[in-house]
Coordinates of C-alpha atoms in Angstrom, one line a residue:
M1 CA -46.3 -85.5 72.1
N2 CA -44.9 -82.0 72.8
L3 CA -42.1 -81.5 75.3
K4 CA -42.7 -79.0 78.1
R5 CA -41.0 -75.7 77.7
E6 CA -38.8 -76.3 80.8
D7 CA -37.8 -79.7 79.4
L8 CA -36.7 -78.1 76.1
Q9 CA -34.7 -75.5 78.0
S10 CA -32.9 -78.0 80.2
V11 CA -31.9 -80.1 77.2
A12 CA -30.7 -77.1 75.3
N13 CA -28.5 -75.9 78.2
A14 CA -26.7 -79.3 78.3
V15 CA -24.0 -78.1 75.8
P16 CA -22.1 -80.9 74.2
V17 CA -18.9 -81.4 76.2
S18 CA -16.6 -81.2 73.1
F19 CA -17.5 -77.6 72.7
T20 CA -16.9 -76.6 76.3
S21 CA -14.2 -78.9 77.7
A22 CA -10.6 -77.8 78.1
P23 CA -8.2 -80.2 76.3
G24 CA -7.5 -83.3 78.4
E25 CA -10.7 -83.0 80.4
R26 CA -12.6 -85.7 78.5
G27 CA -9.7 -87.2 76.5
T28 CA -7.7 -90.3 77.1
I29 CA -4.5 -88.6 76.2
K30 CA -3.6 -86.4 79.2
A31 CA -0.7 -84.3 80.4
N32 CA 2.0 -86.4 82.3
S33 CA 2.2 -85.0 85.8
N34 CA 5.8 -86.1 86.1
F35 CA 6.8 -84.7 82.7
N36 CA 10.6 -84.3 82.2
V37 CA 11.4 -83.1 78.7
S38 CA 15.1 -84.1 78.7
E39 CA 14.3 -87.6 79.9
D40 CA 11.7 -88.0 77.1
V41 CA 14.2 -86.8 74.5
A42 CA 16.8 -89.2 75.7
A43 CA 14.3 -92.1 75.7
L44 CA 13.2 -91.2 72.1
R45 CA 16.8 -90.9 70.9
K46 CA 17.6 -94.3 72.4
A47 CA 14.5 -95.9 70.8
I48 CA 15.2 -94.3 67.4
E49 CA 19.0 -94.4 67.2
G50 CA 19.5 -97.9 68.6
I51 CA 19.7 -101.1 66.6
G52 CA 16.1 -101.7 65.7
T53 CA 13.4 -99.2 66.8
T54 CA 11.8 -99.7 70.2
E55 CA 8.2 -99.1 69.2
K56 CA 6.9 -99.5 72.7
T57 CA 8.9 -96.5 73.9
L58 CA 7.6 -94.4 71.0
I59 CA 4.0 -95.4 71.7
D60 CA 4.3 -94.9 75.4
I61 CA 5.6 -91.4 75.2
L62 CA 3.4 -90.2 72.3
T63 CA 0.2 -91.5 73.8
H64 CA 0.9 -90.3 77.4
R65 CA 1.9 -86.7 76.9
S66 CA -0.4 -83.7 76.2
S67 CA 0.0 -81.8 72.9
S68 CA 1.9 -78.9 74.5
Q69 CA 4.2 -81.4 76.2
K70 CA 4.9 -83.1 72.8
Q71 CA 5.6 -79.8 71.2
A72 CA 8.1 -79.1 74.0
I73 CA 9.7 -82.5 73.3
S74 CA 9.9 -81.8 69.6
K75 CA 11.6 -78.5 70.2
A76 CA 14.1 -80.0 72.7
Y77 CA 14.7 -83.0 70.4
E78 CA 15.7 -80.6 67.5
E79 CA 17.9 -78.5 69.7
T80 CA 19.7 -81.6 71.0
T81 CA 20.0 -83.6 67.8
K82 CA 19.8 -80.9 65.1
R83 CA 17.2 -83.2 63.6
I84 CA 13.4 -83.0 63.4
L85 CA 11.5 -85.6 65.4
V86 CA 8.7 -86.1 62.9
N87 CA 11.3 -86.8 60.1
D88 CA 13.1 -89.3 62.4
L89 CA 9.8 -91.1 63.1
K90 CA 9.1 -91.2 59.3
G91 CA 12.5 -92.6 58.7
D92 CA 12.3 -95.3 61.4
T93 CA 8.7 -96.6 61.0
R94 CA 6.5 -97.6 58.1
G95 CA 2.9 -97.7 56.9
N96 CA -0.1 -96.9 59.0
F97 CA 2.0 -97.0 62.2
E98 CA 4.2 -94.3 60.8
K99 CA 1.3 -92.1 59.9
L100 CA -0.2 -92.6 63.3
L101 CA 3.0 -91.7 65.2
V102 CA 3.7 -88.7 63.1
A103 CA 0.1 -87.4 63.7
L104 CA 0.5 -88.0 67.4
A105 CA 3.8 -86.0 67.4
R106 CA 2.3 -83.0 65.6
S107 CA 0.1 -80.3 67.1
P108 CA -3.7 -80.6 66.5
A109 CA -3.8 -77.4 64.4
L110 CA -0.9 -78.7 62.2
N111 CA -2.7 -82.0 61.8
D112 CA -6.0 -80.4 60.8
S113 CA -4.2 -78.1 58.3
K114 CA -2.3 -81.1 56.8
W115 CA -5.5 -83.1 56.4
L116 CA -7.2 -80.2 54.7
I117 CA -4.3 -79.6 52.4
K118 CA -4.4 -83.3 51.4
A119 CA -8.2 -83.1 50.9
M120 CA -7.7 -80.3 48.4
K121 CA -4.7 -81.7 46.6
G122 CA -4.8 -82.8 43.0
A123 CA -7.9 -83.5 40.9
G124 CA -11.1 -83.5 43.0
T125 CA -11.6 -82.5 46.6
D126 CA -12.2 -85.0 49.4
I127 CA -15.3 -83.3 50.8
N128 CA -15.7 -85.8 53.6
I129 CA -12.6 -84.4 55.3
L130 CA -13.7 -80.8 54.7
I131 CA -17.1 -81.6 56.3
E132 CA -15.7 -83.6 59.2
I133 CA -13.1 -81.0 60.3
L134 CA -15.1 -77.8 59.6
A135 CA -18.4 -79.1 61.1
S136 CA -16.8 -80.4 64.3
R137 CA -14.2 -77.8 65.3
T138 CA -14.7 -74.8 67.6
N139 CA -13.9 -71.3 66.5
K140 CA -10.6 -71.4 68.4
Q141 CA -9.6 -74.6 66.7
I142 CA -10.6 -73.2 63.3
K143 CA -8.5 -70.1 63.9
E144 CA -5.5 -72.2 64.9
L145 CA -5.7 -74.6 62.0
S146 CA -6.2 -71.6 59.6
A147 CA -2.9 -70.0 60.9
A148 CA -1.1 -73.4 60.5
Y149 CA -2.6 -73.7 57.0
A150 CA -1.4 -70.2 56.0
E151 CA 2.1 -70.9 57.3
K152 CA 2.3 -74.1 55.3
T153 CA 0.7 -73.0 52.0
K154 CA 1.4 -69.2 52.1
K155 CA -2.3 -68.8 51.2
T156 CA -5.3 -68.5 53.5
L157 CA -7.6 -71.4 53.9
I158 CA -10.5 -69.3 52.6
Q159 CA -8.6 -68.3 49.5
N160 CA -7.9 -72.0 48.6
L161 CA -11.4 -73.2 49.5
K162 CA -12.9 -70.6 47.1
T163 CA -11.1 -72.4 44.2
E164 CA -12.3 -75.8 45.4
V165 CA -16.0 -75.4 46.5
S166 CA -19.0 -73.7 44.9
G167 CA -22.7 -73.2 45.1
D168 CA -24.7 -73.5 48.4
F169 CA -22.2 -76.1 49.7
G170 CA -19.4 -73.6 49.0
K171 CA -21.2 -70.8 50.9
A172 CA -21.8 -73.0 53.9
I173 CA -18.2 -74.3 54.0
L174 CA -16.7 -70.8 53.7
L175 CA -18.9 -69.6 56.5
L176 CA -17.7 -72.4 58.8
A177 CA -14.1 -71.8 57.7
E178 CA -14.3 -68.2 59.0
G179 CA -14.5 -69.6 62.5
A180 CA -17.0 -66.9 63.5
R181 CA -19.9 -68.9 64.9
D182 CA -21.7 -67.1 67.7
E183 CA -20.3 -68.3 71.0
S184 CA -23.0 -67.0 73.4
T185 CA -24.0 -69.5 76.0
N186 CA -27.3 -67.9 76.8
V187 CA -30.3 -69.4 75.1
N188 CA -33.3 -67.2 74.2
A189 CA -36.1 -69.7 73.7
D190 CA -38.2 -67.2 71.7
K191 CA -35.4 -66.6 69.2
A192 CA -34.8 -70.4 68.9
R193 CA -38.5 -70.9 68.2
E194 CA -38.3 -68.1 65.5
D195 CA -35.4 -69.9 63.9
A196 CA -37.2 -73.3 64.1
K197 CA -40.2 -71.7 62.4
A198 CA -38.0 -70.1 59.7
L199 CA -36.4 -73.5 59.0
Y200 CA -39.8 -75.1 58.8
H201 CA -41.1 -72.5 56.4
A202 CA -37.8 -72.7 54.3
G203 CA -38.2 -76.4 53.9
E204 CA -41.1 -78.7 54.8
K205 CA -43.7 -75.9 54.5
R206 CA -42.9 -74.7 51.0
L207 CA -42.5 -76.0 47.5
G208 CA -38.8 -76.1 46.9
T209 CA -36.3 -75.3 49.6
D210 CA -34.7 -72.1 50.7
E211 CA -31.2 -73.4 51.3
S212 CA -29.8 -70.0 52.3
K213 CA -32.0 -69.9 55.4
F214 CA -30.6 -73.4 56.5
I215 CA -27.0 -72.3 55.9
E216 CA -27.4 -69.0 57.7
I217 CA -28.9 -70.5 60.8
L218 CA -26.8 -73.7 61.0
C219 CA -23.5 -72.1 60.2
K220 CA -23.8 -69.0 62.3
R221 CA -25.8 -69.6 65.5
S222 CA -24.3 -70.7 68.8
I223 CA -24.3 -74.4 69.7
P224 CA -26.7 -74.0 72.7
H225 CA -29.1 -71.9 70.6
L226 CA -29.0 -74.6 67.8
R227 CA -29.8 -77.4 70.3
Q228 CA -32.9 -75.4 71.4
T229 CA -33.8 -74.7 67.8
I230 CA -33.6 -78.4 66.9
L231 CA -35.9 -79.3 69.8
E232 CA -38.3 -76.5 68.9
Y233 CA -38.3 -77.7 65.3
K234 CA -39.4 -81.2 66.3
N235 CA -42.3 -79.6 68.3
I236 CA -43.4 -77.5 65.3
S237 CA -42.9 -80.0 62.4
G238 CA -43.4 -83.4 64.2
K239 CA -40.1 -84.7 62.6
T240 CA -36.4 -84.1 63.4
L241 CA -34.5 -81.4 61.6
Q242 CA -32.0 -84.1 60.3
K243 CA -34.9 -86.0 58.7
S244 CA -36.2 -82.8 57.1
I245 CA -32.7 -81.9 55.7
E246 CA -32.4 -85.5 54.3
K247 CA -35.8 -85.1 52.6
E248 CA -35.4 -81.6 51.3
M249 CA -31.8 -81.6 50.2
S250 CA -29.2 -83.8 48.4
G251 CA -25.6 -84.3 47.8
K252 CA -22.8 -82.4 49.5
L253 CA -24.9 -79.7 51.1
E254 CA -27.1 -82.4 52.7
E255 CA -24.1 -84.2 54.1
L256 CA -22.6 -81.0 55.5
L257 CA -25.8 -79.8 57.2
V258 CA -26.5 -83.2 58.6
A259 CA -23.0 -83.3 60.0
I260 CA -23.5 -79.9 61.7
V261 CA -26.8 -81.1 63.2
K262 CA -25.2 -84.3 64.5
C263 CA -22.2 -82.3 66.0
V264 CA -24.6 -79.9 67.6
M265 CA -26.5 -82.7 69.3
S266 CA -23.4 -84.7 70.2
T267 CA -20.0 -84.4 68.7
P268 CA -18.9 -87.7 70.5
A269 CA -21.8 -89.6 68.9
Y270 CA -20.9 -88.1 65.5
F271 CA -17.3 -89.4 65.9
A272 CA -18.4 -92.8 67.3
E273 CA -20.4 -93.3 64.1
K274 CA -17.3 -92.3 62.0
L275 CA -15.2 -94.8 63.8
Y276 CA -17.8 -97.5 63.5
K277 CA -18.1 -97.0 59.7
S278 CA -14.3 -96.9 59.3
M279 CA -14.1 -100.5 60.7
K280 CA -17.4 -101.9 59.4
G281 CA -17.5 -104.6 56.8
A282 CA -14.6 -106.0 54.8
G283 CA -11.4 -103.9 55.1
T284 CA -10.6 -101.0 57.4
D285 CA -10.4 -97.3 56.5
E286 CA -7.2 -96.7 58.3
T287 CA -7.0 -93.1 57.1
T288 CA -10.2 -92.2 58.9
L289 CA -9.5 -94.4 61.9
T290 CA -6.1 -92.7 62.4
R291 CA -7.5 -89.2 61.9
V292 CA -10.4 -89.5 64.3
M293 CA -8.4 -91.4 67.0
V294 CA -5.6 -88.7 67.0
S295 CA -7.8 -85.6 66.6
R296 CA -10.2 -86.7 69.5
G297 CA -7.7 -88.5 71.7
E298 CA -7.1 -85.4 73.8
V299 CA -10.6 -83.9 73.4
D300 CA -13.5 -86.3 74.0
M301 CA -12.4 -89.9 73.6
L302 CA -14.0 -90.9 76.9
D303 CA -17.3 -89.7 75.6
I304 CA -16.8 -91.3 72.2
R305 CA -16.2 -94.6 73.9
A306 CA -19.4 -94.3 75.9
E307 CA -21.4 -93.2 72.8
F308 CA -19.9 -96.1 70.8
K309 CA -21.1 -98.6 73.4
K310 CA -24.6 -97.0 73.5
L311 CA -25.0 -96.9 69.7
Y312 CA -23.5 -100.3 68.8
Q313 CA -23.6 -102.3 72.1
R314 CA -19.9 -103.1 71.9
S315 CA -16.7 -101.8 73.2
L316 CA -14.6 -99.5 71.0
Y317 CA -11.4 -101.0 72.5
K318 CA -12.6 -104.5 71.5
E319 CA -13.6 -103.4 68.1
I320 CA -10.2 -101.9 67.5
S321 CA -8.6 -105.1 68.8
S322 CA -10.4 -107.2 66.3
D323 CA -9.9 -104.8 63.4
A324 CA -6.4 -103.3 63.6
S325 CA -3.5 -105.6 64.1
G326 CA 0.2 -105.4 65.0
I327 CA 2.0 -102.4 66.3
Y328 CA -0.6 -100.0 64.6
G329 CA -3.4 -101.7 66.5
D330 CA -1.4 -101.6 69.8
C331 CA -1.0 -97.8 69.4
L332 CA -4.6 -97.2 68.6
K333 CA -5.7 -99.3 71.7
M334 CA -3.3 -97.2 73.8
I335 CA -5.1 -94.0 72.6
C336 CA -8.5 -95.6 73.1
G337 CA -7.9 -97.0 76.6
E338 CA -9.9 -100.0 77.8
D339 CA -13.6 -99.4 78.4

């Protein structure tokens, strides 16, 4: 059954919150309205320098301050103690809890750059991290993480990616890493229909697939335009764009383009699925769990919680409670908040 034109338009205009919200709007980690940097520095010093670390204080401060407030704390901490807060956290805590606290203390851009550096370190590249970060971040976030990356490595992200990725997957990743996606909020239904037809003729309608057309459209067009295109595609082909990509492509390129489509339709749902998979079955993927909880805590955790409940009929908070134990679990639950 075809959707009416006005229905398509209204759905396309409902831009995913993650691409439009200011930090803190849909997050669980928000700025503290009674923020006092010197009090926080004193509390952190007492927690770290005393006999035995007071984990509760560390968790309380690092999960109840905005990123900019935590950067102010780090700066004042260094001025007061002549030590670096992140190093003191590393020296005083261990394991997954240490990694979680350190990530909470760093800026989002620095975290993203560190995760990308690690993904490209040594033999082989962790493409899952490249895909997750570059498919889900806004232009502004990509520009900021690229600056942090260049400062750390003395090379640009694009330069290093060129040595790590190749082929059509490489072309798509490099386009995303430029952080130059169209940011127009106006949707031209005719142009979206043209792109939907172009995708249909580049894939389902022909023998073999013209990957370059998929890359050009999915990596360059604005988010609202792509939402409209995805809806138009279903009208033209009778199947979803995601299903067509999964049928027509394989390997890394398929994974990347599917991730882009998922983020276009709902970044919170994309991350709800990531969280679910990190805790599913025997054993927990703490690296992914930590990365997602920290990177989305200030952005769209409220929406991720709602999507998690909708997709899996269970509470994210309860899932974390049964999957992550001890002080690490306590800190994750504080980021999540009860739902």
